[in-house]
Short mmCIF file of C-alpha atoms and ligand atoms in Angstrom, two decimals:
data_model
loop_
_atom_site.label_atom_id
_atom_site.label_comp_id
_atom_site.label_asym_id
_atom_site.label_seq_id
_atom_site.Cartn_x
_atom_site.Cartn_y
_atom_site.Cartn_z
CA UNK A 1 0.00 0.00 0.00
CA UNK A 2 0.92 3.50 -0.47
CA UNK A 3 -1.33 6.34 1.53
CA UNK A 4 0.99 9.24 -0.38
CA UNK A 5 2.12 9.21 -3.41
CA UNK A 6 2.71 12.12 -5.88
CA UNK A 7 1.04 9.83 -9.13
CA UNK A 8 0.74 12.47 -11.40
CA UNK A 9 4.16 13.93 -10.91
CA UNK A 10 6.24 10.72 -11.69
CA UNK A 11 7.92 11.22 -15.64
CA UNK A 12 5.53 8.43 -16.99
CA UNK A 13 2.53 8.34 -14.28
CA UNK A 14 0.20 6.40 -17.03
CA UNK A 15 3.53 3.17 -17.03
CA UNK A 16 3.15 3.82 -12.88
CA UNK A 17 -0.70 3.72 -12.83
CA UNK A 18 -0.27 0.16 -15.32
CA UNK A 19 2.03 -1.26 -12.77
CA UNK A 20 -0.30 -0.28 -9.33
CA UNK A 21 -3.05 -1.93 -11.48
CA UNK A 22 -1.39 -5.36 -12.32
CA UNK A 23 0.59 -5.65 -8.62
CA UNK A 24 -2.64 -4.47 -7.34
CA UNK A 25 -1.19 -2.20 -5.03
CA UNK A 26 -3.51 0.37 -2.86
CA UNK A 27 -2.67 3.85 -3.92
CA UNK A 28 -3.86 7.21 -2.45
CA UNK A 29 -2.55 9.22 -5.51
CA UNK A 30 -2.34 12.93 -2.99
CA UNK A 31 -2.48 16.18 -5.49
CA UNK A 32 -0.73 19.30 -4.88
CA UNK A 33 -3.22 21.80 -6.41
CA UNK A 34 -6.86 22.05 -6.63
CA UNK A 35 -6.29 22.11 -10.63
CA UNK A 36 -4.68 18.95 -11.05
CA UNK A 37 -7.27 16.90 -9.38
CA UNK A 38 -9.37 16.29 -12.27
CA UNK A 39 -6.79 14.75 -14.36
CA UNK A 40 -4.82 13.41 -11.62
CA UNK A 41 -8.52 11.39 -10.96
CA UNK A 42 -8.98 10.84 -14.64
CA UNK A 43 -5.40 8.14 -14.49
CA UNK A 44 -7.19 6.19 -12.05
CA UNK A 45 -10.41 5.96 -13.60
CA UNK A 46 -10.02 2.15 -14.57
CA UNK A 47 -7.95 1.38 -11.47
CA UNK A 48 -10.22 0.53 -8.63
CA UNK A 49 -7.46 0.44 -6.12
CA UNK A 50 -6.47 3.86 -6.58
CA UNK A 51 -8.30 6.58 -4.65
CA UNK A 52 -7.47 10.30 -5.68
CA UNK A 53 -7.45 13.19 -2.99
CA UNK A 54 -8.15 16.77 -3.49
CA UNK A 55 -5.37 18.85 -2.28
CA UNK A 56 -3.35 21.92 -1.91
CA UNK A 57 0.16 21.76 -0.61
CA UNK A 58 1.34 24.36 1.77
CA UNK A 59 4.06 24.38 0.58
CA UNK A 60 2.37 25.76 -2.77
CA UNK A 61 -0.41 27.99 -1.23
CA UNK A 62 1.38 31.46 -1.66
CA UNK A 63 1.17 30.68 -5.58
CA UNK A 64 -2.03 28.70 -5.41
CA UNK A 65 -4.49 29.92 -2.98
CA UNK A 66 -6.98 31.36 -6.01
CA UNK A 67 -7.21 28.11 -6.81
CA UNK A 68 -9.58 27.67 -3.63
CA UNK A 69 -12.96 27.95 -5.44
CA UNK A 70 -11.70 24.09 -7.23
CA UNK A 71 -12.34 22.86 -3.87
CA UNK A 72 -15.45 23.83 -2.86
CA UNK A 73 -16.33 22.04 -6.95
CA UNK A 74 -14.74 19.10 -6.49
CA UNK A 75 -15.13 18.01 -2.90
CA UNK A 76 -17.96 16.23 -3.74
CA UNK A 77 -16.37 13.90 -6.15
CA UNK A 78 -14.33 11.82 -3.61
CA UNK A 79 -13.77 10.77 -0.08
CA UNK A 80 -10.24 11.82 -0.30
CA UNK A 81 -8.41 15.08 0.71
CA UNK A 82 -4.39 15.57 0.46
CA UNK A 83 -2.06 16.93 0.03
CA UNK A 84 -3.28 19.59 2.66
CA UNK A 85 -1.55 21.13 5.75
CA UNK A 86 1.19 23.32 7.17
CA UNK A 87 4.83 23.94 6.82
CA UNK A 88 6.15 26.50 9.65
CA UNK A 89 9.76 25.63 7.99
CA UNK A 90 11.18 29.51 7.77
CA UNK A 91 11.03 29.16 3.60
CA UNK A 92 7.15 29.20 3.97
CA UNK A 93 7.29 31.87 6.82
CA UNK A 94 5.37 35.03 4.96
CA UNK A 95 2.63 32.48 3.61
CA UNK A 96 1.87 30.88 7.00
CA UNK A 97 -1.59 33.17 7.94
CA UNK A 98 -2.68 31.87 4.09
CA UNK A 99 -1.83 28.55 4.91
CA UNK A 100 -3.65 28.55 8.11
CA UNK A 101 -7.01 30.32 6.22
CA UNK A 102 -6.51 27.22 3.10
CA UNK A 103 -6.08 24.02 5.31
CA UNK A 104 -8.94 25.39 7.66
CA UNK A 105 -11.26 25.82 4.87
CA UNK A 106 -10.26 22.19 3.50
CA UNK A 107 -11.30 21.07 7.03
CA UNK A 108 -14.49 22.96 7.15
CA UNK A 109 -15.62 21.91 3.47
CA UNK A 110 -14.66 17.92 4.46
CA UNK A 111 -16.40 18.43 7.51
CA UNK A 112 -19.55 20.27 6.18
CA UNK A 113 -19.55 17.48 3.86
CA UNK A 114 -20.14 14.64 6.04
CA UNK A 115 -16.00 14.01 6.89
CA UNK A 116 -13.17 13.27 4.75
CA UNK A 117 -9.82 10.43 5.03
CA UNK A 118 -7.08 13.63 4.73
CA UNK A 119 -3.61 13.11 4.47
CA UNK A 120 -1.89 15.76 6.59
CA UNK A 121 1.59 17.75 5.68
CA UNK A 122 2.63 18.83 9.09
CA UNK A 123 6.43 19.91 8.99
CA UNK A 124 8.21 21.92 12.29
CA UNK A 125 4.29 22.81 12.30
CA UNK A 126 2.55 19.48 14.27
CA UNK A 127 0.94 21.91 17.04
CA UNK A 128 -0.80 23.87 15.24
CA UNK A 129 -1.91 21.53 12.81
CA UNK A 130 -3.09 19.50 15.56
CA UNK A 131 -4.83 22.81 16.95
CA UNK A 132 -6.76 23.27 13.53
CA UNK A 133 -7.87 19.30 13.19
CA UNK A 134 -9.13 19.41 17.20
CA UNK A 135 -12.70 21.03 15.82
CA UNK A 136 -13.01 18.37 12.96
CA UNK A 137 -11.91 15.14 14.73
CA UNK A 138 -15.34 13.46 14.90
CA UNK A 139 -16.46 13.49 11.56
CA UNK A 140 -13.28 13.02 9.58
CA UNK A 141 -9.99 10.87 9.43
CA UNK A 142 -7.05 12.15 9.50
CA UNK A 143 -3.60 10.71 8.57
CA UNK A 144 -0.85 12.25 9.40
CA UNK A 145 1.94 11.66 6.58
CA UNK A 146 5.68 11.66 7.48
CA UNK A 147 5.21 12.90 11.01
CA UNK A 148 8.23 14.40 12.36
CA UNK A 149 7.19 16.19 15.61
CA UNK A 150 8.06 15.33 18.86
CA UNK A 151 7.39 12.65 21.31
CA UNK A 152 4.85 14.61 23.27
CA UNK A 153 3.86 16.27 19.74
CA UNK A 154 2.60 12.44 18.72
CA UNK A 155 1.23 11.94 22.27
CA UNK A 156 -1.75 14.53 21.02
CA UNK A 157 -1.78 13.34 17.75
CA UNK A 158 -2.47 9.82 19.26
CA UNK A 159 -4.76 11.13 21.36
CA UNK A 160 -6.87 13.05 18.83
CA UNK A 161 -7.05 9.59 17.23
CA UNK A 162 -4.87 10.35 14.13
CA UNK A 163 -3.39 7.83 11.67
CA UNK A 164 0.15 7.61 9.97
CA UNK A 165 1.42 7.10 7.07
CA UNK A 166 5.02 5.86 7.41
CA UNK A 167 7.72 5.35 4.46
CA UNK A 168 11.02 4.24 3.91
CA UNK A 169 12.38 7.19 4.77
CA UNK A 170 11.27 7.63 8.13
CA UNK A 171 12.37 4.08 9.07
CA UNK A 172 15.82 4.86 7.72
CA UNK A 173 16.67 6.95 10.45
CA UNK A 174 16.55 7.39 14.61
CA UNK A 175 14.39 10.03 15.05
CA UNK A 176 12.02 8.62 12.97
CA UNK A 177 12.16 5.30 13.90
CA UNK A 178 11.67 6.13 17.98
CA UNK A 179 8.29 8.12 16.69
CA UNK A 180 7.50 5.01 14.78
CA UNK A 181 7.78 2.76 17.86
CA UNK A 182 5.62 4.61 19.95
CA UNK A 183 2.59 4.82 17.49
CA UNK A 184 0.26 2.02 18.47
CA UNK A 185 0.68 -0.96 15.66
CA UNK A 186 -3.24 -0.08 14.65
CA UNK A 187 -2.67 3.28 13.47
CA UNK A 188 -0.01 2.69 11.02
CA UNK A 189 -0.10 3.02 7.09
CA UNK A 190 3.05 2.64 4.58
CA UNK A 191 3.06 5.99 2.14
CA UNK A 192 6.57 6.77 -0.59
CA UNK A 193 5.93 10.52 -0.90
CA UNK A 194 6.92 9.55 -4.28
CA UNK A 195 8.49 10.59 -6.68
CA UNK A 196 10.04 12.79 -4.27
CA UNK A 197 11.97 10.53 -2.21
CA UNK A 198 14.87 7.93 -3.32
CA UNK A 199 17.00 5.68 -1.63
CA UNK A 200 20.65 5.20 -2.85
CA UNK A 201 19.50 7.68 -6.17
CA UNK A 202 16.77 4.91 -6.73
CA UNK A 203 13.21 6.96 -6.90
CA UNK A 204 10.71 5.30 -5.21
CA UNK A 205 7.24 4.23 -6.42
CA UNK A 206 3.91 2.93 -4.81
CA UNK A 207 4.84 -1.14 -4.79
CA UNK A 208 7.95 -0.68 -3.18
CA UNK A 209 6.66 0.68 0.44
CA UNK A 210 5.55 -2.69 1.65
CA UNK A 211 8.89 -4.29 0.46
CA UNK A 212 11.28 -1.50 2.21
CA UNK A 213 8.83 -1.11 5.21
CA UNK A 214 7.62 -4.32 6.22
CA UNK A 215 11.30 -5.93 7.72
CA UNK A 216 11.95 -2.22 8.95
CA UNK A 217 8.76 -2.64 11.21
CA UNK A 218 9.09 -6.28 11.67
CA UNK A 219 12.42 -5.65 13.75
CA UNK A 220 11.05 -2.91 15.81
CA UNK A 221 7.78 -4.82 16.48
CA UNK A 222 9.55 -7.67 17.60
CA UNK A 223 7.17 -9.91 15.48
CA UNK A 224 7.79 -11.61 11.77
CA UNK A 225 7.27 -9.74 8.42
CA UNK A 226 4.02 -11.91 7.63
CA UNK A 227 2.48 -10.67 11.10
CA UNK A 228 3.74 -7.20 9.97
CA UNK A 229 1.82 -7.34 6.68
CA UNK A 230 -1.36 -8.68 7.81
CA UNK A 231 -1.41 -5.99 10.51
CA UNK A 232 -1.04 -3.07 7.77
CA UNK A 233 -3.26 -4.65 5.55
CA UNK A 234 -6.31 -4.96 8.33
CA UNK A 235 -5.00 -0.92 9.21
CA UNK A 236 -5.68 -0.42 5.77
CA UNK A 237 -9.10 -2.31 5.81
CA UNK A 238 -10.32 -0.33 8.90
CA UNK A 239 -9.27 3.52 7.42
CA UNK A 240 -10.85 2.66 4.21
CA UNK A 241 -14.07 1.47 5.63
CA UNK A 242 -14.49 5.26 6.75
CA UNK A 243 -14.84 6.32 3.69
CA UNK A 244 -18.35 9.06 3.61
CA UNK A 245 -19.34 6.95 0.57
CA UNK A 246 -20.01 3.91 2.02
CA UNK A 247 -21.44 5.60 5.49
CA UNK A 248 -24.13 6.83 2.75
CA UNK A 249 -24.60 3.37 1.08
CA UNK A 250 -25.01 2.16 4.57
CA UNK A 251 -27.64 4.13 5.82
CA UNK A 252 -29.64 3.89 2.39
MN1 MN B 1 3.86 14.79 -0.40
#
């Protein structure tokens, strides 16, 4: 599975999509602005086991934030929202009121909606994201994607019942690897952040988070890979079955 992945920005994302469909890999193919969700949604259309999220990266909102309006026209197309958060790194400093205004109204249009799965950006920013998400926590999901707070940051996100979505990357090194440890085994999900990341000048892609992170976590579980993998897999059973869709299906 991969809870983050950047489909549409890989060179060839149509040879990716091909390969997610025949390895039947779960990908939630994140978008960085409102105006690439349609056709970021339209390379999954025969691929069941790719879910598309409406985003707008923080990192982008200073350029972006006109682009608002998309949101409010295409939140109804999917249960999905992502790539959508904060970045308090100093680069982003002068857009951080903006950013605050965009990922609040993503949270109140998810929310007015009937809840939303959103995948959560939340670099040297995990307070105040957790801040904005305390209002919202009961009707939507909310997975935090390459956490990298502190100890007592993850504490609160525990407590407000967040997810996370863990990659290679975050397994590679201490830091990460003591937050990984002390998120409880039923709140994890694998993520790439592809085609952003690499290991050893490699780029990595959706099917190979379950290969790199599943003996990672079976050493610091203390319990073998297959135990590993059918743990993520019923994570990934349980966060998908909160999709708003199929709440509405249900009570039809
Ligand atoms: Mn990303």
């Amino acid at each position: 599975m991969d809870f983050h992945c950047h489909l549409d920005l890989y060179s060839d994302p149509f040879e990716v999509v091909a390969t997610v469909k025949k390895k039947g890999t779960f990908v939630l193919s994140v978008t960085t602005t409102p105006s690439a969700y349609e056709q970021t949604a339209h390379l999954a259309k025969d691929c069941p086991n790719i879910e598309t999220g409406l985003g707008l990266h923080p990192e982008l909102v200073h350029q972006r934030f006109g682009e608002l309006s998309l949101f409010d026209k295409w939140i109804h197309s999917t249960d999905f929202v992502g790539e959508v958060g904060l970045d308090g790194s100093p680069r982003y400093k002068e857009s951080w009121d903006l950013q605050i205004k965009v990922f609040t109204h993503a949270l109140k249009l998810s929310d007015v909606h009937g809840g939303r799965i959103l995948s959560i950006h939340s670099r040297q920013a995990a307070t105040k994201v957790m801040d904005c998400l305390e209002p919202f926590k009961d009707r939507n999901t909310f997975i935090l994607h390459w956490f990298s707070g502190s100890v007592k940051e993850l504490s609160r996100a525990i407590e407000l019942g967040c997810w996370f979505s863990v990659g290679p990357l975050m397994l590679k090194g201490k830091k990460g690897k003591n937050l990984v440890s002390r998120i409880p085994k039923n709140r994890v999900l694998l993520e790439t952040d592809g085609p952003f990341t690499s290991i050893d000048k490699q780029s990595l892609y959706p099917w190979d988070a379950n290969r790199m992170c599943i003996p990672e976590l079976s050493e610091l579980w203390g319990v073998d890979s297959n135990k590993v993998a059918s743990t993520l897999d019923e994570n990934k059973q349980i966060l998908l079955s909160k999709r708003h869709s199929l709440k509405i299906k249900h009570a039809k």
